Short mmCIF file of C-alpha atoms and ligand atoms in Angstrom, two decimals:
data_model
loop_
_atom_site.label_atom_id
_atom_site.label_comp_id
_atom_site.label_asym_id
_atom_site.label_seq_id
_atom_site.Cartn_x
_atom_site.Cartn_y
_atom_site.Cartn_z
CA UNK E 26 71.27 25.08 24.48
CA UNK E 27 74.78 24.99 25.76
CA UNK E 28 75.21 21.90 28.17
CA UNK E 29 76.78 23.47 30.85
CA UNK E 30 74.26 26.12 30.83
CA UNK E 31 71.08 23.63 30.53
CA UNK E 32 72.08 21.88 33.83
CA UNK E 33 72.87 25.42 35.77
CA UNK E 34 69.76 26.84 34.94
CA UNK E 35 67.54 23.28 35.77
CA UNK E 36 64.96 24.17 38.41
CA UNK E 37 62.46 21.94 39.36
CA UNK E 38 58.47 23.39 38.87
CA UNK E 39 55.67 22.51 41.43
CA UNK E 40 52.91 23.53 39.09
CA UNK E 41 52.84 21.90 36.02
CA UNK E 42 50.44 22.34 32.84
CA UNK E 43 49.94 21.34 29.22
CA UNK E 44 51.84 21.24 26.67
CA UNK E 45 53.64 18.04 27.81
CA UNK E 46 56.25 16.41 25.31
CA UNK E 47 55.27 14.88 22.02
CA UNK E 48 56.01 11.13 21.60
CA UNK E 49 59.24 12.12 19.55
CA UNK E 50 60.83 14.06 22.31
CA UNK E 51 60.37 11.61 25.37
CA UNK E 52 61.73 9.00 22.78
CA UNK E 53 65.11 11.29 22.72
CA UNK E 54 64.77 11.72 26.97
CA UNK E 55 64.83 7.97 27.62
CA UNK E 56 67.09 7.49 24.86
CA UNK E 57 68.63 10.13 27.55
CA UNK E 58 67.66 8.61 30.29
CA UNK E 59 69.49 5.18 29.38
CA UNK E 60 73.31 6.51 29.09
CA UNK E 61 73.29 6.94 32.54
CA UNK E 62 76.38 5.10 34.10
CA UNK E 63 75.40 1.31 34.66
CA UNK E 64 78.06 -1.06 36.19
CA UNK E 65 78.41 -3.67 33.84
CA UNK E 66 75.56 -2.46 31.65
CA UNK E 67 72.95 -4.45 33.84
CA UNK E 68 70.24 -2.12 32.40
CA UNK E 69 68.50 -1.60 35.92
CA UNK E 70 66.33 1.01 34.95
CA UNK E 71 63.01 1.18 32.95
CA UNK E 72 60.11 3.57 32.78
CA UNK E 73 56.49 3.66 32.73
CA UNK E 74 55.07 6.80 30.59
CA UNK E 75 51.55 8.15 32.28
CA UNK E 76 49.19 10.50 30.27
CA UNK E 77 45.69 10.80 29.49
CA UNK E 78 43.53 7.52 30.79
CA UNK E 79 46.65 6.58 32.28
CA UNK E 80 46.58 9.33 35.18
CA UNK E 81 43.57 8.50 36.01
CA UNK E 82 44.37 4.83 36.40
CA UNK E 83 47.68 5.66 38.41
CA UNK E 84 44.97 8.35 40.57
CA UNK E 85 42.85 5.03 41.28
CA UNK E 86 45.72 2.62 42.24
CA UNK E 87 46.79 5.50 44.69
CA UNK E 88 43.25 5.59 45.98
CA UNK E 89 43.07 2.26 46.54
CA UNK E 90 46.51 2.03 48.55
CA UNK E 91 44.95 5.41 50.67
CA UNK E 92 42.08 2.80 51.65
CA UNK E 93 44.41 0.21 52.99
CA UNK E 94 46.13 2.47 55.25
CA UNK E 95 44.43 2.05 58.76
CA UNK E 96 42.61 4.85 60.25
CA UNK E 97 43.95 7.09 57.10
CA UNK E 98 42.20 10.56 57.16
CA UNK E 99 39.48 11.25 53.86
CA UNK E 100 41.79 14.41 52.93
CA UNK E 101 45.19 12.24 53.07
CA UNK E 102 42.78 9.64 50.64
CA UNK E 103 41.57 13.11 48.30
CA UNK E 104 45.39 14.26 48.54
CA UNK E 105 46.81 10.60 47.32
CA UNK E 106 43.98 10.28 44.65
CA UNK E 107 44.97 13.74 43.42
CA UNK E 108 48.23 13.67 42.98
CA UNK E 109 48.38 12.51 39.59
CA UNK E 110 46.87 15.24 38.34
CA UNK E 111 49.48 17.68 39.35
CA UNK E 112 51.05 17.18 35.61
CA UNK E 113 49.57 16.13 32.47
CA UNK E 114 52.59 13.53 32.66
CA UNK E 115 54.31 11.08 34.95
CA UNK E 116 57.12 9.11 34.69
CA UNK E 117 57.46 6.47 37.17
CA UNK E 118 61.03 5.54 37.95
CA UNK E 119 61.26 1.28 38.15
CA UNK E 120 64.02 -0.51 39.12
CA UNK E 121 65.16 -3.79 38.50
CA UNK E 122 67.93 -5.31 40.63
CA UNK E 123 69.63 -8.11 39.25
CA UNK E 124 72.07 -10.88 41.15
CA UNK E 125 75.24 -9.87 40.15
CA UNK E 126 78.99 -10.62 41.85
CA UNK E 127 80.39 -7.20 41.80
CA UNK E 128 77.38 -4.85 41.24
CA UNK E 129 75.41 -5.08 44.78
CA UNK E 130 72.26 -3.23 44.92
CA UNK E 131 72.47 0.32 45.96
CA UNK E 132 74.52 1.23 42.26
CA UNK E 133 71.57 -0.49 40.21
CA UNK E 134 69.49 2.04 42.17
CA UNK E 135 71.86 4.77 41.90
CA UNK E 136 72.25 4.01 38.35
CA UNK E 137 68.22 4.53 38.03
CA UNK E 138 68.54 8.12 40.25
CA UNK E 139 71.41 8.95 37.50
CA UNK E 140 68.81 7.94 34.77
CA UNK E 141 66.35 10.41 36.48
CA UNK E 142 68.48 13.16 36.59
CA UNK E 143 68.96 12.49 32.78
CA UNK E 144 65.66 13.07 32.18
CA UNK E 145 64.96 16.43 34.04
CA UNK E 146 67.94 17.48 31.99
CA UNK E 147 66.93 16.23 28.90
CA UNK E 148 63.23 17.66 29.61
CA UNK E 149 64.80 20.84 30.74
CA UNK E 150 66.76 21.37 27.27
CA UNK E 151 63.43 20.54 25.61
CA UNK E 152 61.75 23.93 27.15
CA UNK E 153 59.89 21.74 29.50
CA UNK E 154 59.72 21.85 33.30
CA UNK E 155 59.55 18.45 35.68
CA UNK E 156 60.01 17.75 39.77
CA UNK E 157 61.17 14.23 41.09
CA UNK E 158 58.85 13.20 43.66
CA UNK E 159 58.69 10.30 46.11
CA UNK E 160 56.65 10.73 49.28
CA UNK E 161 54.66 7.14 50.93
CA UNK E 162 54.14 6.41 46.80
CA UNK E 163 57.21 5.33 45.81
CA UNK E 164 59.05 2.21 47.68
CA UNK E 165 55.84 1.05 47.56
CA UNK E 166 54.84 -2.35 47.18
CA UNK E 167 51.20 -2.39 47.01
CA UNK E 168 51.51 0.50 44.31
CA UNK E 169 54.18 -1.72 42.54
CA UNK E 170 52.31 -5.03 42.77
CA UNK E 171 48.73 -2.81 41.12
CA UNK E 172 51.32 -1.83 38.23
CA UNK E 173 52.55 -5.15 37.72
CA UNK E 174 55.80 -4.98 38.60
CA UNK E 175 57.49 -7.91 39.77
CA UNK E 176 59.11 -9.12 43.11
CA UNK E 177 62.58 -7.86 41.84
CA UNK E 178 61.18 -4.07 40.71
CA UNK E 179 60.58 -1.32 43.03
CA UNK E 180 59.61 1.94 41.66
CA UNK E 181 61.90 4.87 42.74
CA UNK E 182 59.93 7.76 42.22
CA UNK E 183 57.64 10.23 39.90
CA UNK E 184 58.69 12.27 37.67
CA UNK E 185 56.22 14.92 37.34
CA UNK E 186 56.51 16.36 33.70
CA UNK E 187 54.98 19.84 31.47
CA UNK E 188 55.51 23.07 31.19
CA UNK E 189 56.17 24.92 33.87
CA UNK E 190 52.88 27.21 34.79
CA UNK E 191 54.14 30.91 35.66
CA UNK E 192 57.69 31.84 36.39
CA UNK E 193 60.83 29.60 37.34
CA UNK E 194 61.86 29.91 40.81
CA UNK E 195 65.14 31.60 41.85
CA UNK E 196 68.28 29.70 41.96
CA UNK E 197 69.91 30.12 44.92
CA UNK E 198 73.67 30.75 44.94
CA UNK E 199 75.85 28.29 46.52
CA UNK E 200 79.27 29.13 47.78
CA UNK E 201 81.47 26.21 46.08
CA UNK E 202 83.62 26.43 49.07
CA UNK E 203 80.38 25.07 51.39
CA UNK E 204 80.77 22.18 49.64
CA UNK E 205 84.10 21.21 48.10
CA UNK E 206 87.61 20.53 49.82
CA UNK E 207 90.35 19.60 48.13
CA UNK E 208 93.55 16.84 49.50
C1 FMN F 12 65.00 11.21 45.48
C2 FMN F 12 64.26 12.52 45.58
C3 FMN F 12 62.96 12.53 46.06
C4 FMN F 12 62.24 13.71 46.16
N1 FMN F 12 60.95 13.69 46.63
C5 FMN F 12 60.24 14.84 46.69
C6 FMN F 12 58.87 14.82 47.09
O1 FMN F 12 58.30 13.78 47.38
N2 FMN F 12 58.22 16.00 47.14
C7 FMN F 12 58.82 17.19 46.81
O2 FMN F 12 58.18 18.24 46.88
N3 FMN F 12 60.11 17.22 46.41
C8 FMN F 12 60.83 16.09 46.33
N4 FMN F 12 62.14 16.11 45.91
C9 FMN F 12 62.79 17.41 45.65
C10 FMN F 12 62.41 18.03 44.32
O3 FMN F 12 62.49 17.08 43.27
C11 FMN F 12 63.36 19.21 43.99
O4 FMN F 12 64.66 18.74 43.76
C12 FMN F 12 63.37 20.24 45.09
O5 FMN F 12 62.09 20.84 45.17
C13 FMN F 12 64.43 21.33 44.86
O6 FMN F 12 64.19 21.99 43.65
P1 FMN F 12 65.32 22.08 42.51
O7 FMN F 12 65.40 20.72 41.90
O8 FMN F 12 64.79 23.13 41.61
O9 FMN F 12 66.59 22.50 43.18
C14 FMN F 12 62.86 14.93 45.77
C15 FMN F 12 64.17 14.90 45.26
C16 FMN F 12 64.85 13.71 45.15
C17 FMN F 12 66.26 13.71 44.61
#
């Protein structure tokens, strides 16, 4: 696909299904997923892959941070417990910032974003669909600690990845002019 045309026509899918990518493709989207810009290649972002058994581990960790919310409501516990299962795949989005004297935090974390937006792209010229969530999950540190991570990681976001079930949604048209000025 032509890559000018692949990141026009990205549009992000609420409902994904099967078939998710084979082990070969999501090899070539991290590969992907790593050339995103990273000040002096500090490597701040990594990636946990969820499918199968995995989804429903990720569904119970999200249960059991529901529970330790106080005076949570059952359906916001169902609605946290489900949400793995919106896409046979996740990608979590981890972060690791480093100490460094000219690289503060916020570009190791925008380097990660710029990794994420590799993938949908990548995904996207695969044929398959994705949609970057966050929501009380992410930025989470009882989630993070349940996955291991350690005190330096944070995870970003989900990347919610398939094929997209039923037809893309419309693109809307933006008037350049909204958004650019020129000096
Ligand atoms: C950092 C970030 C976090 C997001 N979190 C959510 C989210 O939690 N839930 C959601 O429905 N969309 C979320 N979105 C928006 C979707 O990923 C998507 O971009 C949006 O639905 C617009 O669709 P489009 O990508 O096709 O333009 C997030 C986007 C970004 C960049």
């Amino acid at each position: 696909m032509d890559a000018l045309q692949n990141i026009l026509n990205r549009v992000s899918a609420r409902a994904l299904i099967e078939p998710h990518p084979t082990e070969s493709e999501m090899n070539k989207v991290f590969k992907a997923a790593l050339r995103a810009p990273d000040h002096a290649w500090l490597r701040p972002s990594s990636f946990i892959q969820v499918t199968g058994n995995g989804i429903d581990k990720l569904s119970k960790i999200f249960e059991e941070y529901a529970k330790t919310v106080p005076n949570i409501k059952d359906e916001i516990i169902s609605k946290y417990k489900n949400a793995p299962y919106r896409a046979p795949m996740v990608v979590i989005l981890v972060n690791s910032v480093k100490e460094h004297p000219k690289v503060p935090e916020i570009e190791q974390k925008l380097s990660t974003a710029a990794s994420a937006q590799n993938i949908l792209l990548s995904l996207n010229a695969l044929g398959y669909s994705a949609i970057w969530r966050t929501g009380k999950l992410a930025f989470n540190p009882f989630v993070a600690s349940k996955l291991n991570l350690k005190a330096n990681q944070e995870i970003l976001g989900y990347i919610y990845v398939g094929t997209a079930d039923g037809t893309n949604k419309k693109i809307p048209e933006l008037d350049i002019e909204d958004f650019v000025s020129y000096l």
